PDB file of C-alpha atoms in Angstrom:
ATOM      1  CA  MET A 179      -0.041   0.289   0.090  1.00  0.00           C
ATOM      2  CA  VAL A 180       2.633   1.956   0.731  1.00  0.00           C
ATOM      3  CA  LYS A 181       3.568   1.569  -2.690  1.00  0.00           C
ATOM      4  CA  LYS A 182       0.470   2.238  -3.992  1.00  0.00           C
ATOM      5  CA  LEU A 183       0.746   5.467  -1.995  1.00  0.00           C
ATOM      6  CA  GLN A 184       3.978   6.863  -3.404  1.00  0.00           C
ATOM      7  CA  LYS A 185       2.935   5.725  -6.701  1.00  0.00           C
ATOM      8  CA  LEU A 186      -0.415   7.576  -6.340  1.00  0.00           C
ATOM      9  CA  SER A 187       1.643  11.177  -4.797  1.00  0.00           C
ATOM     10  CA  ALA A 188       3.616  10.590  -7.640  1.00  0.00           C
ATOM     11  CA  ASP A 189       1.004  10.789  -9.874  1.00  0.00           C
ATOM     12  CA  LYS A 190      -0.680  13.061  -8.478  1.00  0.00           C
ATOM     13  CA  LYS A 191       2.780  15.314  -8.220  1.00  0.00           C
ATOM     14  CA  LYS A 192       2.967  14.300 -12.246  1.00  0.00           C
ATOM     15  CA  SER A 193      -0.809  15.149 -12.854  1.00  0.00           C
ATOM     16  CA  ASN A 194      -0.595  18.476 -10.457  1.00  0.00           C
ATOM     17  CA  ALA A 195       2.535  19.603 -12.474  1.00  0.00           C
ATOM     18  CA  GLN A 196       1.026  18.612 -15.882  1.00  0.00           C
ATOM     19  CA  LEU A 197      -2.173  20.706 -14.740  1.00  0.00           C
ATOM     20  CA  SER A 198      -0.444  23.069 -13.824  1.00  0.00           C
ATOM     21  CA  SER A 199       1.833  23.210 -16.776  1.00  0.00           C
ATOM     22  CA  THR A 200      -1.284  22.601 -18.960  1.00  0.00           C
ATOM     23  CA  VAL A 201      -2.881  25.825 -16.783  1.00  0.00           C
ATOM     24  CA  LYS A 202       0.583  28.004 -17.361  1.00  0.00           C
ATOM     25  CA  ASP A 203       0.249  27.185 -21.304  1.00  0.00           C
ATOM     26  CA  SER A 204      -3.386  27.844 -20.769  1.00  0.00           C
ATOM     27  CA  ALA A 205      -2.597  31.024 -19.272  1.00  0.00           C
ATOM     28  CA  GLN A 206       0.204  31.361 -21.679  1.00  0.00           C
ATOM     29  CA  GLN A 207      -2.422  31.636 -24.989  1.00  0.00           C
ATOM     30  CA  ILE A 208      -4.969  33.279 -23.236  1.00  0.00           C
ATOM     31  CA  TRP A 209      -2.179  36.235 -22.729  1.00  0.00           C
ATOM     32  CA  LEU A 210      -1.046  36.262 -25.926  1.00  0.00           C
ATOM     33  CA  ALA A 211      -4.668  35.925 -27.750  1.00  0.00           C
ATOM     34  CA  GLY A 212      -5.390  39.208 -25.413  1.00  0.00           C
ATOM     35  CA  LEU A 213      -2.201  40.953 -26.922  1.00  0.00           C
ATOM     36  CA  GLY A 214      -3.445  39.802 -30.963  1.00  0.00           C
ATOM     37  CA  ALA A 215      -7.088  41.146 -30.195  1.00  0.00           C
ATOM     38  CA  PHE A 216      -5.340  44.589 -28.783  1.00  0.00           C
ATOM     39  CA  SER A 217      -3.004  44.399 -31.448  1.00  0.00           C
ATOM     40  CA  LYS A 218      -5.777  43.435 -34.535  1.00  0.00           C
ATOM     41  CA  ALA A 219      -8.203  46.005 -32.493  1.00  0.00           C
ATOM     42  CA  GLN A 220      -5.453  49.240 -32.994  1.00  0.00           C
ATOM     43  CA  GLU A 221      -4.793  48.220 -36.592  1.00  0.00           C
ATOM     44  CA  GLU A 222      -8.423  47.993 -37.245  1.00  0.00           C
ATOM     45  CA  GLY A 223      -9.448  50.744 -35.217  1.00  0.00           C
ATOM     46  CA  GLY A 224      -8.007  53.265 -37.383  1.00  0.00           C
ATOM     47  CA  LYS A 225      -9.756  51.439 -40.058  1.00  0.00           C
ATOM     48  CA  VAL A 226     -13.144  51.492 -37.971  1.00  0.00           C
ATOM     49  CA  PHE A 227     -13.115  54.889 -37.116  1.00  0.00           C
ATOM     50  CA  GLU A 228     -12.436  56.290 -40.566  1.00  0.00           C
ATOM     51  CA  ALA A 229     -15.120  53.869 -41.854  1.00  0.00           C
ATOM     52  CA  LEU A 230     -17.449  55.949 -38.995  1.00  0.00           C
ATOM     53  CA  VAL A 231     -16.253  59.028 -39.883  1.00  0.00           C
ATOM     54  CA  LYS A 232     -17.326  58.307 -44.123  1.00  0.00           C
ATOM     55  CA  GLU A 233     -20.918  57.233 -43.074  1.00  0.00           C
ATOM     56  CA  GLY A 234     -21.347  60.391 -40.228  1.00  0.00           C
ATOM     57  CA  LEU A 235     -20.506  62.596 -43.368  1.00  0.00           C
ATOM     58  CA  THR A 236     -22.523  60.511 -45.909  1.00  0.00           C
ATOM     59  CA  ILE A 237     -25.560  60.664 -43.061  1.00  0.00           C
ATOM     60  CA  GLN A 238     -24.661  64.356 -42.510  1.00  0.00           C
ATOM     61  CA  ARG A 239     -24.998  65.527 -46.645  1.00  0.00           C
ATOM     62  CA  LYS A 240     -27.962  63.684 -46.707  1.00  0.00           C
ATOM     63  CA  THR A 241     -29.993  64.767 -44.063  1.00  0.00           C
ATOM     64  CA  GLN A 242     -28.731  68.593 -44.668  1.00  0.00           C
ATOM     65  CA  ALA A 243     -30.007  68.092 -48.152  1.00  0.00           C
ATOM     66  CA  VAL A 244     -33.372  66.422 -46.769  1.00  0.00           C
ATOM     67  CA  ALA A 245     -33.416  69.779 -44.836  1.00  0.00           C
ATOM     68  CA  GLU A 246     -32.229  72.297 -47.138  1.00  0.00           C
ATOM     69  CA  GLU A 247     -35.004  70.882 -49.566  1.00  0.00           C
ATOM     70  CA  LYS A 248     -37.944  70.917 -46.899  1.00  0.00           C
ATOM     71  CA  ILE A 249     -36.705  74.514 -45.909  1.00  0.00           C
ATOM     72  CA  THR A 250     -37.277  75.318 -49.818  1.00  0.00           C
ATOM     73  CA  GLU A 251     -40.329  73.638 -50.160  1.00  0.00           C
ATOM     74  CA  ALA A 252     -42.304  75.307 -47.061  1.00  0.00           C
ATOM     75  CA  THR A 253     -40.394  78.849 -48.583  1.00  0.00           C
ATOM     76  CA  SER A 254     -42.100  78.252 -52.036  1.00  0.00           C
ATOM     77  CA  ARG A 255     -45.426  78.089 -49.878  1.00  0.00           C
ATOM     78  CA  VAL A 256     -44.873  80.766 -47.771  1.00  0.00           C
ATOM     79  CA  THR A 257     -44.738  82.993 -51.225  1.00  0.00           C
ATOM     80  CA  THR A 258     -47.382  81.607 -52.901  1.00  0.00           C
ATOM     81  CA  MET A 259     -49.604  82.003 -49.982  1.00  0.00           C
ATOM     82  CA  ALA A 260     -48.596  85.465 -49.703  1.00  0.00           C
ATOM     83  CA  ASN A 261     -48.782  85.949 -52.955  1.00  0.00           C
ATOM     84  CA  ASP A 262     -52.030  84.678 -53.166  1.00  0.00           C
ATOM     85  CA  ILE A 263     -53.596  86.860 -49.714  1.00  0.00           C
ATOM     86  CA  GLY A 264     -52.402  89.711 -51.838  1.00  0.00           C
ATOM     87  CA  SER A 265     -53.793  89.316 -54.438  1.00  0.00           C
ATOM     88  CA  LYS A 266     -56.748  88.602 -53.093  1.00  0.00           C
ATOM     89  CA  ALA A 267     -56.324  91.906 -50.337  1.00  0.00           C
ATOM     90  CA  GLN A 268     -55.603  93.933 -53.836  1.00  0.00           C
ATOM     91  CA  GLY A 269     -58.873  92.382 -55.256  1.00  0.00           C
ATOM     92  CA  GLN A 270     -61.006  93.876 -52.545  1.00  0.00           C
ATOM     93  CA  TRP A 271     -59.548  96.976 -52.058  1.00  0.00           C
ATOM     94  CA  ASP A 272     -60.823  97.179 -55.857  1.00  0.00           C
ATOM     95  CA  LYS A 273     -63.996  96.291 -54.932  1.00  0.00           C
ATOM     96  CA  LEU A 274     -64.112  98.711 -52.072  1.00  0.00           C
ATOM     97  CA  GLU A 275     -62.762 101.159 -53.792  1.00  0.00           C
ATOM     98  CA  ASN A 276     -65.427 100.641 -56.936  1.00  0.00           C
ATOM     99  CA  ILE A 277     -68.359 100.854 -54.627  1.00  0.00           C
ATOM    100  CA  PHE A 278     -67.290 103.787 -52.694  1.00  0.00           C
ATOM    101  CA  GLU A 279     -66.423 105.898 -55.955  1.00  0.00           C
ATOM    102  CA  ASP A 280     -69.774 104.322 -57.082  1.00  0.00           C
ATOM    103  CA  ARG A 281     -71.553 105.816 -54.276  1.00  0.00           C
ATOM    104  CA  VAL A 282     -70.012 109.529 -54.068  1.00  0.00           C
ATOM    105  CA  ALA A 283     -71.134 109.885 -57.830  1.00  0.00           C
ATOM    106  CA  LYS A 284     -74.866 108.783 -56.970  1.00  0.00           C
ATOM    107  CA  ALA A 285     -74.926 111.332 -54.086  1.00  0.00           C
ATOM    108  CA  LEU A 286     -73.204 114.114 -56.228  1.00  0.00           C
ATOM    109  CA  ALA A 287     -75.341 113.154 -58.978  1.00  0.00           C
ATOM    110  CA  LYS A 288     -78.858 113.522 -56.495  1.00  0.00           C
ATOM    111  CA  LEU A 289     -77.244 117.149 -55.535  1.00  0.00           C
ATOM    112  CA  GLY A 290     -77.051 117.933 -58.970  1.00  0.00           C
ATOM    113  CA  VAL A 291     -73.554 118.189 -59.250  1.00  0.00           C
ATOM    114  CA  PRO A 292     -72.426 117.260 -62.748  1.00  0.00           C
ATOM    115  CA  SER A 293     -69.731 115.116 -63.188  1.00  0.00           C
ATOM    116  CA  ALA A 294     -66.217 115.008 -65.344  1.00  0.00           C
ATOM    117  CA  ARG A 295     -67.715 113.915 -68.599  1.00  0.00           C
ATOM    118  CA  ASP A 296     -70.927 116.846 -68.132  1.00  0.00           C
ATOM    119  CA  LEU A 297     -68.082 118.923 -67.580  1.00  0.00           C
ATOM    120  CA  GLU A 298     -66.185 118.336 -70.646  1.00  0.00           C
ATOM    121  CA  ALA A 299     -69.443 117.607 -72.793  1.00  0.00           C
ATOM    122  CA  LEU A 300     -70.206 121.323 -71.196  1.00  0.00           C
ATOM    123  CA  SER A 301     -66.916 122.453 -72.422  1.00  0.00           C
ATOM    124  CA  ALA A 302     -66.962 121.089 -75.457  1.00  0.00           C
ATOM    125  CA  ARG A 303     -70.311 122.559 -76.750  1.00  0.00           C
ATOM    126  CA  VAL A 304     -69.222 125.605 -75.222  1.00  0.00           C
ATOM    127  CA  ASP A 305     -66.037 125.863 -77.405  1.00  0.00           C
ATOM    128  CA  ALA A 306     -68.388 125.186 -80.687  1.00  0.00           C
ATOM    129  CA  LEU A 307     -71.349 127.699 -79.609  1.00  0.00           C
ATOM    130  CA  ALA A 308     -67.769 130.367 -79.326  1.00  0.00           C
ATOM    131  CA  LYS A 309     -66.673 129.890 -82.613  1.00  0.00           C
ATOM    132  CA  GLY A 310     -69.551 129.706 -83.971  1.00  0.00           C
ATOM    133  CA  ASN A 311     -70.524 133.209 -82.607  1.00  0.00           C
ATOM    134  CA  LYS A 312     -67.204 134.912 -83.247  1.00  0.00           C
ATOM    135  CA  ALA A 313     -67.174 133.779 -87.268  1.00  0.00           C
ATOM    136  CA  VAL A 314     -70.882 136.151 -86.937  1.00  0.00           C
ATOM    137  CA  PRO A 315     -69.891 138.769 -85.342  1.00  0.00           C
ATOM    138  CA  ALA A 316     -66.759 139.616 -86.610  1.00  0.00           C
ATOM    139  CA  LYS A 317     -68.492 139.804 -90.253  1.00  0.00           C
ATOM    140  CA  ALA A 318     -71.667 141.440 -88.955  1.00  0.00           C
ATOM    141  CA  ALA A 319     -69.574 144.617 -87.666  1.00  0.00           C
ATOM    142  CA  ALA A 320     -66.993 144.508 -90.752  1.00  0.00           C
ATOM    143  CA  LYS A 321     -70.364 145.291 -93.454  1.00  0.00           C
ATOM    144  CA  PRO A 322     -71.851 148.101 -91.488  1.00  0.00           C
ATOM    145  CA  ALA A 323     -68.594 149.621 -90.467  1.00  0.00           C
ATOM    146  CA  ALA A 324     -66.935 149.462 -94.114  1.00  0.00           C
ATOM    147  CA  LYS A 325     -70.034 150.865 -95.584  1.00  0.00           C
ATOM    148  CA  ALA A 326     -71.435 153.912 -92.906  1.00  0.00           C
ATOM    149  CA  PRO A 327     -67.806 155.345 -93.262  1.00  0.00           C
ATOM    150  CA  VAL A 328     -68.073 155.407 -97.389  1.00  0.00           C
ATOM    151  CA  LYS A 329     -72.120 156.554 -97.497  1.00  0.00           C
ATOM    152  CA  LYS A 330     -70.874 159.256 -95.207  1.00  0.00           C
ATOM    153  CA  ALA A 331     -67.926 160.327 -96.485  1.00  0.00           C
ATOM    154  CA  ALA A 332     -69.229 160.767 -99.915  1.00  0.00           C
ATOM    155  CA  THR A 333     -71.856 163.467 -98.521  1.00  0.00           C
ATOM    156  CA  LYS A 334     -70.261 165.491 -95.662  1.00  0.00           C
ATOM    157  CA  LYS A 335     -66.840 166.192 -95.018  1.00  0.00           C
ATOM    158  CA  ALA A 336     -64.050 163.479 -93.233  1.00  0.00           C
ATOM    159  CA  ALA A 337     -64.520 164.489 -89.310  1.00  0.00           C
ATOM    160  CA  PRO A 338     -68.323 163.909 -89.811  1.00  0.00           C
ATOM    161  CA  ALA A 339     -67.028 160.522 -91.126  1.00  0.00           C
ATOM    162  CA  ARG A 340     -65.243 159.636 -88.135  1.00  0.00           C
ATOM    163  CA  ALA A 341     -67.674 160.548 -86.153  1.00  0.00           C
ATOM    164  CA  ALA A 342     -69.786 157.926 -88.150  1.00  0.00           C
ATOM    165  CA  ALA A 343     -67.116 155.185 -87.594  1.00  0.00           C
ATOM    166  CA  LYS A 344     -67.045 155.684 -83.705  1.00  0.00           C
ATOM    167  CA  PRO A 345     -71.034 154.443 -83.510  1.00  0.00           C
ATOM    168  CA  ALA A 346     -69.987 151.573 -86.051  1.00  0.00           C
ATOM    169  CA  ALA A 347     -66.874 150.798 -83.337  1.00  0.00           C
ATOM    170  CA  LYS A 348     -68.672 150.571 -80.475  1.00  0.00           C
ATOM    171  CA  ALA A 349     -71.771 148.537 -82.127  1.00  0.00           C
ATOM    172  CA  ALA A 350     -68.901 145.551 -82.540  1.00  0.00           C
ATOM    173  CA  PRO A 351     -68.735 145.294 -79.201  1.00  0.00           C
ATOM    174  CA  ALA A 352     -71.922 145.496 -78.122  1.00  0.00           C
ATOM    175  CA  LYS A 353     -73.094 142.724 -80.781  1.00  0.00           C
ATOM    176  CA  LYS A 354     -69.640 140.868 -79.294  1.00  0.00           C
ATOM    177  CA  ALA A 355     -71.644 141.124 -75.888  1.00  0.00           C
ATOM    178  CA  ALA A 356     -74.771 139.960 -77.120  1.00  0.00           C
ATOM    179  CA  ALA A 357     -73.244 136.826 -78.603  1.00  0.00           C
ATOM    180  CA  ARG A 358     -71.703 136.446 -74.996  1.00  0.00           C
ATOM    181  CA  LYS A 359     -74.932 136.351 -73.545  1.00  0.00           C
ATOM    182  CA  THR A 360     -76.387 134.128 -76.040  1.00  0.00           C
ATOM    183  CA  ALA A 361     -73.346 131.391 -75.620  1.00  0.00           C
ATOM    184  CA  GLY A 362     -74.082 131.966 -71.565  1.00  0.00           C
ATOM    185  CA  ARG A 363     -78.133 130.530 -72.274  1.00  0.00           C
ATOM    186  CA  ALA A 364     -77.184 128.233 -74.615  1.00  0.00           C
ATOM    187  CA  ALA A 365     -74.823 126.667 -71.836  1.00  0.00           C
ATOM    188  CA  ASP A 366     -76.764 127.219 -69.079  1.00  0.00           C
ATOM    189  CA  ALA A 367     -79.451 125.070 -71.582  1.00  0.00           C
ATOM    190  CA  ALA A 368     -76.682 122.208 -72.264  1.00  0.00           C
ATOM    191  CA  ALA A 369     -75.902 122.043 -68.545  1.00  0.00           C
ATOM    192  CA  GLY A 370     -80.051 121.923 -68.060  1.00  0.00           C
ATOM    193  CA  THR A 371     -80.330 119.152 -70.477  1.00  0.00           C
ATOM    194  CA  THR A 372     -76.675 116.831 -69.313  1.00  0.00           C
ATOM    195  CA  SER A 373     -78.058 117.384 -65.441  1.00  0.00           C
ATOM    196  CA  SER A 374     -81.168 116.242 -66.509  1.00  0.00           C
ATOM    197  CA  ALA A 375     -79.913 113.122 -68.043  1.00  0.00           C
ATOM    198  CA  SER A 376     -77.567 112.082 -65.672  1.00  0.00           C
TER     199      SER A 376
END
């Protein structure tokens, strides 16, 4: 039994030595594997870092493009809305202005105030009447003045001829005044027709 015990203890020592040698070898291999992993991580870490930076840049560019697209879209929508609102407001102001002008024109017509068109038509009529009346008095005044000195000059001396020419010259302004009164009456009559027409 001693032999068996010695054998067992020798086997135990051998197995302990083998076990410790195995453990040492395992620990050594684990340590070497850790060093290898660390070395790989350092080498590959730079590559991984660069790959992550590249991915980050592409993601940033994509998000910037999407953001710019959204901003452009929002800006165009706001611009369109502002233009629509501006055109609607302008249309409303135009309508309001037309309504105001119509009501003022009606009120002035009720008060008997002639419109701009009425005044233009009246002015045109007065100009036409004035042109027509100027031609007539000038001819009428010229005929008596020319005839009167000739008749009287033949019968009397030169002094009485001058006296006869004066009344003829005075008659011409009187005829012009009468023509003006006639034109004024015609204008009043035209104004009466225009105001009653409006």
